[in-house]
Short mmCIF file of N, CA and C in Angstrom, two decimals:
data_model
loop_
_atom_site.label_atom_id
_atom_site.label_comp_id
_atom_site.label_asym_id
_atom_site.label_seq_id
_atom_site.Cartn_x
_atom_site.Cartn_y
_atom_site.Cartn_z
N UNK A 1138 0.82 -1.18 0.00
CA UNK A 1138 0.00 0.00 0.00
C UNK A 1138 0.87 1.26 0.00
N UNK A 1139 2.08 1.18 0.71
CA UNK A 1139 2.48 2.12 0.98
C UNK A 1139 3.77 2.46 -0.69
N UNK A 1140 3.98 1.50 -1.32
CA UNK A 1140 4.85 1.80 -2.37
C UNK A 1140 3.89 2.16 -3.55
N UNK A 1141 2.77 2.32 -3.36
CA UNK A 1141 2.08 2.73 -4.46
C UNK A 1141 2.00 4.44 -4.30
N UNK A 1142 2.25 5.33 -3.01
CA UNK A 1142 2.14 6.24 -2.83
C UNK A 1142 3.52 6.70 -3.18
N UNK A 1143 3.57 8.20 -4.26
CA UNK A 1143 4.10 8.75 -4.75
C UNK A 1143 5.33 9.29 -3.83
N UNK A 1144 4.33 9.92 -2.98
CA UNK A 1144 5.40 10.87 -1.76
C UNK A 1144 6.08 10.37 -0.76
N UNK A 1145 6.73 8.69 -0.73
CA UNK A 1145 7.24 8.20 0.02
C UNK A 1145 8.38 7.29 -0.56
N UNK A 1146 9.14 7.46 0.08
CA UNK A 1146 10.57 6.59 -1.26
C UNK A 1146 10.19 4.96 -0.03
N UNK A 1147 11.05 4.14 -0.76
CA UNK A 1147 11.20 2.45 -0.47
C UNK A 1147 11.40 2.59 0.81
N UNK A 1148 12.91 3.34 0.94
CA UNK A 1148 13.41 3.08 2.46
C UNK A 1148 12.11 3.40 3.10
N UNK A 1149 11.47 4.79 3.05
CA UNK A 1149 10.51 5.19 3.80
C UNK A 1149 9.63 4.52 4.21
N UNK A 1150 8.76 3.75 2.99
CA UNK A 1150 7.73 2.76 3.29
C UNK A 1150 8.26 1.69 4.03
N UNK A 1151 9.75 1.15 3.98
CA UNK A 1151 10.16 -0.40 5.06
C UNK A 1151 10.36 0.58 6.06
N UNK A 1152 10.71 1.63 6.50
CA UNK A 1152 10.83 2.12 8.14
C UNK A 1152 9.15 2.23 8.28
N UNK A 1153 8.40 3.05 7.72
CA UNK A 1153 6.96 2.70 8.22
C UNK A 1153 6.65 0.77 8.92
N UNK A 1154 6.70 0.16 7.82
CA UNK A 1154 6.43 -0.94 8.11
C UNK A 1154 6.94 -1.42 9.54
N UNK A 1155 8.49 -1.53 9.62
CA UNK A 1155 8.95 -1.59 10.67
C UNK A 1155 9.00 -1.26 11.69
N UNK A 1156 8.10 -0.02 12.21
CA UNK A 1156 7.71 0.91 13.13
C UNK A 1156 6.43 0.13 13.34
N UNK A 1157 5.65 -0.09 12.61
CA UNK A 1157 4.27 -0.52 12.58
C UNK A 1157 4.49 -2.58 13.43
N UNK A 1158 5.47 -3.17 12.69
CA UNK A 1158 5.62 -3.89 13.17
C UNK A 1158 5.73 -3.69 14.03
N UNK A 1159 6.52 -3.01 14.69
CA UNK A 1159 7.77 -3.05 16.36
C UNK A 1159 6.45 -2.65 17.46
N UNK A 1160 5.70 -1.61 16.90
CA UNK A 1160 4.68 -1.19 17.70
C UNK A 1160 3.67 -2.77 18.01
N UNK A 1161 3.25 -2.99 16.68
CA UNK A 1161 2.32 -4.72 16.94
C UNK A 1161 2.52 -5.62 18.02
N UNK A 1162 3.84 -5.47 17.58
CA UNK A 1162 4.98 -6.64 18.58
C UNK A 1162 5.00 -6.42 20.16
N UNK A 1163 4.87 -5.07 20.32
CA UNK A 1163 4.91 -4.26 21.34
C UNK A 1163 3.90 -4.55 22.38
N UNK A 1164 2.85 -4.22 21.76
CA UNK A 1164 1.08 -4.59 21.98
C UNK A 1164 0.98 -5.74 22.17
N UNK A 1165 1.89 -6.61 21.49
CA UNK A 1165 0.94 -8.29 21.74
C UNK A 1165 1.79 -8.97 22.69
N UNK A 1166 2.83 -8.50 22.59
CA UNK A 1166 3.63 -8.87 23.92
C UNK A 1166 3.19 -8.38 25.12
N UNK A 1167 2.54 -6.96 25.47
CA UNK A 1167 1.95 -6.51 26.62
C UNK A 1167 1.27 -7.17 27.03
N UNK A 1168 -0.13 -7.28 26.20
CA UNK A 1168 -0.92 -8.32 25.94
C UNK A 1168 -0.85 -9.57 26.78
N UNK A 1169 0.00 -10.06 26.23
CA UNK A 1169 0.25 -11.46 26.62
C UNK A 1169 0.73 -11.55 28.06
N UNK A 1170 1.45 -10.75 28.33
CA UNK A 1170 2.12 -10.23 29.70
C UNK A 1170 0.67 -10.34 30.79
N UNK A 1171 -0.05 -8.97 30.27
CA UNK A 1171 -1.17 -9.18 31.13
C UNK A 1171 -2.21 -9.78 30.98
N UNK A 1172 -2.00 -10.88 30.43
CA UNK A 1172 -2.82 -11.95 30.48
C UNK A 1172 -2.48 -12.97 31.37
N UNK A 1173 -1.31 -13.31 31.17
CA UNK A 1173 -0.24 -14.34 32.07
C UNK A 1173 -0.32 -13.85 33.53
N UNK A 1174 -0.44 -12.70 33.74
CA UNK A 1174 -0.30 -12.10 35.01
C UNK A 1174 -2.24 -12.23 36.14
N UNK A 1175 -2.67 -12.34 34.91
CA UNK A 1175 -4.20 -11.99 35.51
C UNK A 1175 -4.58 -14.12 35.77
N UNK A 1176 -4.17 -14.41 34.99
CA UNK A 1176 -3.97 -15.79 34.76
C UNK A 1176 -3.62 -16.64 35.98
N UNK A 1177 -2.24 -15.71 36.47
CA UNK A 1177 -1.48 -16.09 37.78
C UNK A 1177 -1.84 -15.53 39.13
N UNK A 1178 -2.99 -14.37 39.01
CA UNK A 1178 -3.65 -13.62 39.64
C UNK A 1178 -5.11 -14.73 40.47
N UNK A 1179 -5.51 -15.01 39.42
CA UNK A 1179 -6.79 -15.60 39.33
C UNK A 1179 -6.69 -17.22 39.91
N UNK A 1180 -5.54 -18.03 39.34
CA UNK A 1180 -5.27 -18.94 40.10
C UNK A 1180 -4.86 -18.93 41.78
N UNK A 1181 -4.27 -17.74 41.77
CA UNK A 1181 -3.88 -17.64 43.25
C UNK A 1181 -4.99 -17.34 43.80
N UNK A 1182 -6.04 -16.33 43.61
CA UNK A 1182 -7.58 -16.10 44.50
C UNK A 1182 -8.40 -18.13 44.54
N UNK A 1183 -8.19 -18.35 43.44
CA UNK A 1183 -8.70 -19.87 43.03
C UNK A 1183 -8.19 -20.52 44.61
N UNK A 1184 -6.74 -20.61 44.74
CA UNK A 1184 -6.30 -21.31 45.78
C UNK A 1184 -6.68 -20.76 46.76
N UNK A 1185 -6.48 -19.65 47.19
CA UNK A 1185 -7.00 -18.88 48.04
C UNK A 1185 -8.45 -19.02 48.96
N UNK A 1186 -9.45 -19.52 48.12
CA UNK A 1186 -11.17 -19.27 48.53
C UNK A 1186 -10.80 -21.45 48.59
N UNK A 1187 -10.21 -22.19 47.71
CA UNK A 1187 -9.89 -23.20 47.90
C UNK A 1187 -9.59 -23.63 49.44
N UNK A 1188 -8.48 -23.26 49.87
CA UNK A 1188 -8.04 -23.24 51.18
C UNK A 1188 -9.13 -22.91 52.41
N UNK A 1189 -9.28 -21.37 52.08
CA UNK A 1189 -10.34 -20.84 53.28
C UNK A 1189 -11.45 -22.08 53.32
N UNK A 1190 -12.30 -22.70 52.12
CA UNK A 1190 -13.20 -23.67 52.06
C UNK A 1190 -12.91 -24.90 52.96
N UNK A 1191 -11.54 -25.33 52.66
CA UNK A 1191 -11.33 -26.51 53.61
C UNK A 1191 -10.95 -26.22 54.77
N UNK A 1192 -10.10 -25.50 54.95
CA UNK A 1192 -10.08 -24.96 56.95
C UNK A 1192 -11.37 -24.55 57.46
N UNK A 1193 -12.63 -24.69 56.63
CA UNK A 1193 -13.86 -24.87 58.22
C UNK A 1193 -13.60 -25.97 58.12
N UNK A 1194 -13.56 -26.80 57.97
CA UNK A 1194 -13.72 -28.48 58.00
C UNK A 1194 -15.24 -28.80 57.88
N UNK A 1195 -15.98 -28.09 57.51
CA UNK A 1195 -17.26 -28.23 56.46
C UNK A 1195 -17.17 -29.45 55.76
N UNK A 1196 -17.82 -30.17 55.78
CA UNK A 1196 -17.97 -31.14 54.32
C UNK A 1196 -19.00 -30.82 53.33
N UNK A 1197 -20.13 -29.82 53.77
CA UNK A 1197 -21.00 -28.95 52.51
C UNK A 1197 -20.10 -28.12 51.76
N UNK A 1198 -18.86 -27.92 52.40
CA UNK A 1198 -17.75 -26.70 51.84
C UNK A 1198 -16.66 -27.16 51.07
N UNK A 1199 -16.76 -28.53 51.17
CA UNK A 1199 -16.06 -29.04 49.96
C UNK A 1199 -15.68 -28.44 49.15
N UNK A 1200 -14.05 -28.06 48.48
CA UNK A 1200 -13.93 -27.14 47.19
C UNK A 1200 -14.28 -28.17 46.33
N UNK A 1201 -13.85 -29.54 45.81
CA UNK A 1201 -14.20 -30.37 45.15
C UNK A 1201 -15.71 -30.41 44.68
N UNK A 1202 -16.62 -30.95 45.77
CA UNK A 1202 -17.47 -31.10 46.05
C UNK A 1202 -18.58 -29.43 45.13
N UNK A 1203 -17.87 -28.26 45.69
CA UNK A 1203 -18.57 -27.27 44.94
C UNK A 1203 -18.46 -27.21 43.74
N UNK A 1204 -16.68 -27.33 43.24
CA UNK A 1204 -16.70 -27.28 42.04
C UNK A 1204 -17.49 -28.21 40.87
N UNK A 1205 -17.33 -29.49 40.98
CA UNK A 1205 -18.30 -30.45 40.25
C UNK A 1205 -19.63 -29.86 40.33
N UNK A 1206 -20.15 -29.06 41.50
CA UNK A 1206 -21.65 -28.60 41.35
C UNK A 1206 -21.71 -27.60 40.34
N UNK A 1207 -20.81 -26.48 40.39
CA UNK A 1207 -21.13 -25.51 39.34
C UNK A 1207 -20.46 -25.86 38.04
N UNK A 1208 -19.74 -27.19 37.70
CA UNK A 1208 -19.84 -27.57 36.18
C UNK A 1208 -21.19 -28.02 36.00
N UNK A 1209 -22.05 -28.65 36.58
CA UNK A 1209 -23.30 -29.01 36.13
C UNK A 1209 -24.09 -27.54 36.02
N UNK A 1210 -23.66 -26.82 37.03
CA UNK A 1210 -24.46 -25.47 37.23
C UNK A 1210 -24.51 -25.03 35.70
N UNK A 1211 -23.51 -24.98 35.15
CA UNK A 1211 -22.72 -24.48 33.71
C UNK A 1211 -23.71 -25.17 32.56
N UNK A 1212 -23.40 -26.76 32.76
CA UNK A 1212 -23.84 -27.24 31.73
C UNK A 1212 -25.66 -27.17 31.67
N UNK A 1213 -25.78 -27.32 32.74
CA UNK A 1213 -27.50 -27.62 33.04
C UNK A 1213 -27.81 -26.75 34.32
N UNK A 1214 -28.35 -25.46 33.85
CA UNK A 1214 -28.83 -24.61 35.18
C UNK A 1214 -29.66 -25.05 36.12
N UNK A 1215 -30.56 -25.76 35.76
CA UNK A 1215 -31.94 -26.83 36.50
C UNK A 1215 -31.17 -27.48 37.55
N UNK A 1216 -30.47 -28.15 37.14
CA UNK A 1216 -29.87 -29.90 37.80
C UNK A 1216 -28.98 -28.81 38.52
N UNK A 1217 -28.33 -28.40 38.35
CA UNK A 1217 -26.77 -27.28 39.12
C UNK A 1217 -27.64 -26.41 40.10
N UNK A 1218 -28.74 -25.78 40.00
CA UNK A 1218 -29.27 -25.12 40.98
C UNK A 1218 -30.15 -25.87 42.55
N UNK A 1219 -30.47 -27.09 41.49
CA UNK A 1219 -30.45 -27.97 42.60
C UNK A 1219 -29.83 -28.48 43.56
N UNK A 1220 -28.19 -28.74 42.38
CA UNK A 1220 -27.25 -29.71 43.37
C UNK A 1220 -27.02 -28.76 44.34
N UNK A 1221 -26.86 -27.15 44.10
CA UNK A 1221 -26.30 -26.15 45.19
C UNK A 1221 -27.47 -25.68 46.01
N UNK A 1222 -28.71 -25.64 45.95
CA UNK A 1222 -29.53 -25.38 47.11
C UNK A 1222 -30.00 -26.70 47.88
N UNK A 1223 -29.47 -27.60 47.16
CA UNK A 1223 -29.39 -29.10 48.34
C UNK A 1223 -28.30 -28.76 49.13
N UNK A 1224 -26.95 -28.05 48.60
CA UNK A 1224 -25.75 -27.93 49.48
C UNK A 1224 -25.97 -26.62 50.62
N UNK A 1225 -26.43 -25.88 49.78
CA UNK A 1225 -26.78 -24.78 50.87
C UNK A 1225 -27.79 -24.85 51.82
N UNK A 1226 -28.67 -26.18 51.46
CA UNK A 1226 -29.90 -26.31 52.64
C UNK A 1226 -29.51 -26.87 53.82
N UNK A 1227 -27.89 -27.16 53.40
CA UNK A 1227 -27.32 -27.83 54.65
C UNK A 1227 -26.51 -26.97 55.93
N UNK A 1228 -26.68 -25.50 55.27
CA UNK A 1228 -26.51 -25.00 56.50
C UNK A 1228 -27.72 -23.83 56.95
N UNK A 1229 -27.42 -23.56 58.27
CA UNK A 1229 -28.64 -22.59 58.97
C UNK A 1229 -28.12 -21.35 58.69
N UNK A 1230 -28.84 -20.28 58.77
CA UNK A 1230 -28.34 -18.95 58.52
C UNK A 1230 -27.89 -18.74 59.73
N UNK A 1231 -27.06 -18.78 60.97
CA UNK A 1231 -26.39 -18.63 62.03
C UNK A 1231 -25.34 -19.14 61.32
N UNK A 1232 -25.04 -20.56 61.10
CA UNK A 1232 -23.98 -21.13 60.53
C UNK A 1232 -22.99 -19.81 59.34
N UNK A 1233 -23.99 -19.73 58.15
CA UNK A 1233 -23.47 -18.89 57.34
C UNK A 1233 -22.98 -17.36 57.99
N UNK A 1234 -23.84 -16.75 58.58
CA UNK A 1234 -23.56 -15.54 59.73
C UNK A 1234 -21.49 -15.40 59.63
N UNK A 1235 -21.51 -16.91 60.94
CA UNK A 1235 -20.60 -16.91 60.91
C UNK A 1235 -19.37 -17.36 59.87
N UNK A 1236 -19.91 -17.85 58.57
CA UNK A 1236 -18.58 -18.16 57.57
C UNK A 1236 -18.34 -16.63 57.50
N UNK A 1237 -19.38 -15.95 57.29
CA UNK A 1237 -19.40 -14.64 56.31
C UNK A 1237 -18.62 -13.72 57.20
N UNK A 1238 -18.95 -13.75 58.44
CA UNK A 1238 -18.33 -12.83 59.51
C UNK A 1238 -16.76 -13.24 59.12
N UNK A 1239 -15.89 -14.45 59.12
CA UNK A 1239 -14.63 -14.55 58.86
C UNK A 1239 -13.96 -13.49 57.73
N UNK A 1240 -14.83 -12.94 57.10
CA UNK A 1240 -14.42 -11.97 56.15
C UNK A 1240 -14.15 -10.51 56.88
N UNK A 1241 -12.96 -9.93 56.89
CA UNK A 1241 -12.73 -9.02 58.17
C UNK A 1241 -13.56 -7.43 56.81
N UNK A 1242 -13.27 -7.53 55.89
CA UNK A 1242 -13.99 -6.47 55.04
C UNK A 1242 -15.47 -6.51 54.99
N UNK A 1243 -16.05 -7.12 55.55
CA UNK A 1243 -17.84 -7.40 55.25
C UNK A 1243 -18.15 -6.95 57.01
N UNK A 1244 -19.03 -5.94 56.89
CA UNK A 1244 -19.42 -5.39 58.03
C UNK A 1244 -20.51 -6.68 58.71
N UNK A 1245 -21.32 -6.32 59.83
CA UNK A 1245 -22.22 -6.83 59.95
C UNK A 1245 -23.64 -7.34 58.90
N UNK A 1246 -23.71 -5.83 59.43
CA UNK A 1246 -24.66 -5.20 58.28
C UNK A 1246 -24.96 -5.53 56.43
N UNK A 1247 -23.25 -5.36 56.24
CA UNK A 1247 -23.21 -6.33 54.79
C UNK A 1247 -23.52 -7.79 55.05
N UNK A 1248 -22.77 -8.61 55.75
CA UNK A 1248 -23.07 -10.05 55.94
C UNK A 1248 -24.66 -10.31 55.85
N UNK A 1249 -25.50 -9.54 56.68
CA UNK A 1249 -27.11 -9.88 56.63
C UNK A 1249 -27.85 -9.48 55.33
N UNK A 1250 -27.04 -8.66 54.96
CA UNK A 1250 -27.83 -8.18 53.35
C UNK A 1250 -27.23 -9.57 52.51
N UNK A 1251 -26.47 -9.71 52.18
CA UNK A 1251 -25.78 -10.80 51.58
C UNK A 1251 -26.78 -11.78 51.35
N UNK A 1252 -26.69 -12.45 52.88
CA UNK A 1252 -27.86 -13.66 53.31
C UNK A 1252 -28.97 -13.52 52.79
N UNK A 1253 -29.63 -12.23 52.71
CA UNK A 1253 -30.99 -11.77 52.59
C UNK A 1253 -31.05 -11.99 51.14
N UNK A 1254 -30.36 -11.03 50.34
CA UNK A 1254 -30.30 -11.68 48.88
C UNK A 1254 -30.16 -12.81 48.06
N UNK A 1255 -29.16 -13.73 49.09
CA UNK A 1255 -29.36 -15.03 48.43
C UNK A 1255 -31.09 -15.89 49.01
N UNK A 1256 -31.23 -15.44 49.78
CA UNK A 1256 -32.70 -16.10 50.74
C UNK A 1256 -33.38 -15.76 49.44
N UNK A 1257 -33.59 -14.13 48.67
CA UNK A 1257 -34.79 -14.24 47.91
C UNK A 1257 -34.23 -14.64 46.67
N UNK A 1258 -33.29 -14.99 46.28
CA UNK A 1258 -32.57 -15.60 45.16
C UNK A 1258 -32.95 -16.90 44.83
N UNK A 1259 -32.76 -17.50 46.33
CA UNK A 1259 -33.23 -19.18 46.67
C UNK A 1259 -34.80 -19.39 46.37
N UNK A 1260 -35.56 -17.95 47.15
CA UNK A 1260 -37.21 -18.06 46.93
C UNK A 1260 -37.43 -18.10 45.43
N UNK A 1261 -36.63 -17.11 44.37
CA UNK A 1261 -37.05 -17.15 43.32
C UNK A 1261 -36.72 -18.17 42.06
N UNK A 1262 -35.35 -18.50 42.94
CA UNK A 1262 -35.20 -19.74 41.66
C UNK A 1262 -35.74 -21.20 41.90
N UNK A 1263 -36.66 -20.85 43.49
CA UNK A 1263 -37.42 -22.51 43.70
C UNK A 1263 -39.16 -22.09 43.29
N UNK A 1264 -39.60 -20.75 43.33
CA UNK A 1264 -40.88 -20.41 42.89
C UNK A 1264 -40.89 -20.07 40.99
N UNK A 1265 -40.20 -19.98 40.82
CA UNK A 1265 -40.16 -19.31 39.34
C UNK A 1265 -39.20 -20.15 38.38
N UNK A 1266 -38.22 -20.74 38.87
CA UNK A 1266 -36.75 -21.12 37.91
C UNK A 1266 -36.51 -20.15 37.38
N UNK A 1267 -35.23 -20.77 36.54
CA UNK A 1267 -34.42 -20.05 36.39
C UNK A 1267 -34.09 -20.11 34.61
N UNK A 1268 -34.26 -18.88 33.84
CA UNK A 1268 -34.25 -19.38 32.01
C UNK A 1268 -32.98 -19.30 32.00
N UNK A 1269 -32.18 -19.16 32.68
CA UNK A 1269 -30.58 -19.26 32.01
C UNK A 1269 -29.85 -19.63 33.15
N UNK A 1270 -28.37 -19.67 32.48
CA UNK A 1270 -27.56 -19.74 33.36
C UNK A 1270 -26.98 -18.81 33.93
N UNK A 1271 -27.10 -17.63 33.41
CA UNK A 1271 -26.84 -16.45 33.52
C UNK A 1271 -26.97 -15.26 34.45
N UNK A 1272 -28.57 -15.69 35.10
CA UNK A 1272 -28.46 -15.81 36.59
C UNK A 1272 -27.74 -16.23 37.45
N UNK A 1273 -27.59 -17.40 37.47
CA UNK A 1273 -26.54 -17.71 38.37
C UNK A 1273 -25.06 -17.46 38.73
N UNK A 1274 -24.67 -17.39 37.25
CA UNK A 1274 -23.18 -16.86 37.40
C UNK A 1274 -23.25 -15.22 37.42
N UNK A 1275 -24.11 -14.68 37.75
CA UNK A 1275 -24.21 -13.25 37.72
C UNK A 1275 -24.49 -13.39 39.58
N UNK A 1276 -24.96 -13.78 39.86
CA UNK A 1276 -25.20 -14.21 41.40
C UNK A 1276 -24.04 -14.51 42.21
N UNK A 1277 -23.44 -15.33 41.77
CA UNK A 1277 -22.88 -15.84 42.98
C UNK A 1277 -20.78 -15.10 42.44
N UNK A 1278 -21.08 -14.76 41.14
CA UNK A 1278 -19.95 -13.75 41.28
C UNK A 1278 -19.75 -12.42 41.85
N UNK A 1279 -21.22 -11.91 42.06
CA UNK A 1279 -21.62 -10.64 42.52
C UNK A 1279 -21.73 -11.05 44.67
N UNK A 1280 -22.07 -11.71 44.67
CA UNK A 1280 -22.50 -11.91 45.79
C UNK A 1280 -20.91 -12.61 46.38
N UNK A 1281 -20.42 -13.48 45.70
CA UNK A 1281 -18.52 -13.89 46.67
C UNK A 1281 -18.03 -13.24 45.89
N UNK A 1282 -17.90 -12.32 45.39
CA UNK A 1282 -16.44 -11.88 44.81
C UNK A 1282 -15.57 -11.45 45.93
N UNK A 1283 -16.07 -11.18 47.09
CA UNK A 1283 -15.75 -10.69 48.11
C UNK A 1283 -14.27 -11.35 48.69
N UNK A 1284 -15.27 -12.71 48.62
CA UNK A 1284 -14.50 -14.03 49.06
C UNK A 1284 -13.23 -14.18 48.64
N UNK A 1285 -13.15 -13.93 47.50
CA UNK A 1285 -11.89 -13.54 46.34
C UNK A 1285 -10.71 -12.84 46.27
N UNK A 1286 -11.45 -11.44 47.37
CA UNK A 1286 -10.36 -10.46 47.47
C UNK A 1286 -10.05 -10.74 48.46
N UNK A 1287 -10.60 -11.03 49.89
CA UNK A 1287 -10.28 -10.56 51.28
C UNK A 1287 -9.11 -11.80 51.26
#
C-alpha cells in the first residue's frame, strides 16, 4: 500500500512498516504479559477461597465437592441449581452468619444483606426457575467476589 504512494521513497515505506511492526509486537507482547499475570492472579484467588473452604472443616464446603456442582451449574442450570440449594440447605443462617463474619472487610450489616439476597434468590429460583444460566453466574460472582479479594 504504501509503495504505491508517490510521496514516500522504499526506504521510507520499510521504516513505516517496521515501526508498525515493532509497535504490533509491542502490543501483543503486553498483551500477553497481562494476560499471564491476571492468569497467575486468578489462580492464586482460586487457591485462596480453595483453602479458606477446607479450613472450616465443612464437608458442605467441599472445594471439590462445589466445584463439580457448578460444572453441572454451567452445563445444566436446573440440575446445578439444585445440586447447590441441596448444598446450601445444609446449612442454617447462624452457621453462614458466621462463615461470612470470617471476612474481616464485610461489616455486619453487609453479611445480613448478603444472606438476605441469596434467601430471595433461593425463593425465586425454587418459585419461578431459572431461564438461564446467567443468573446464576451473575449471582454468585456478585455476591462472593468478596471471598476472592479478602
Amino acid at each position: 500500500m504504501l509503495q504505491q504512494r508517490q510521496d514516500i521513497s522504499e526506504e521510507e515505506a520499510n521504516n513505516i512498516v517496521s515501526q508498525f511492526e515493532s509497535s504490533r509486537d509491542n502490543i501483543l507482547n503486553g498483551a500477553r504479559e497481562i494476560q499471564e499475570q491476571a492468569k497467575a492472579k486468578a489462580d492464586e484467588l482460586r487457591q485462596r477461597v480453595e483453602d479458606y473452604l477446607r479450613n472450616t472443616n465443612k464437608d458442605e464446603l467441599n472445594p471439590e465437592g462445589i466445584k463439580r456442582e457448578f460444572r453441572v451449574l454451567l452445563d445444566d442450570p436446573q440440575a446445578g441449581i439444585s445440586l447447590l440449594q441441596s448444598r446450601l440447605s445444609q446449612f442454617d443462617r447462624d452457621t453462614l452468619v458466621q462463615l461470612l463474619s470470617q471476612c474481616q472487610d464485610l461489616s455486619e450489616e453487609q453479611v445480613n444483606q448478603t444472606l438476605d439476597q441469596l434467601k430471595a434468590f433461593r425463593d425465586i429460583a425454587r418459585d419461578w426457575g431459572l431461564g438461564t444460566g446467567d443468573w446464576v453466574k451473575s449471582l454468585f460472582v456478585s455476591k462472593f467476589y468478596h471471598l476472592l479479594m479478602s
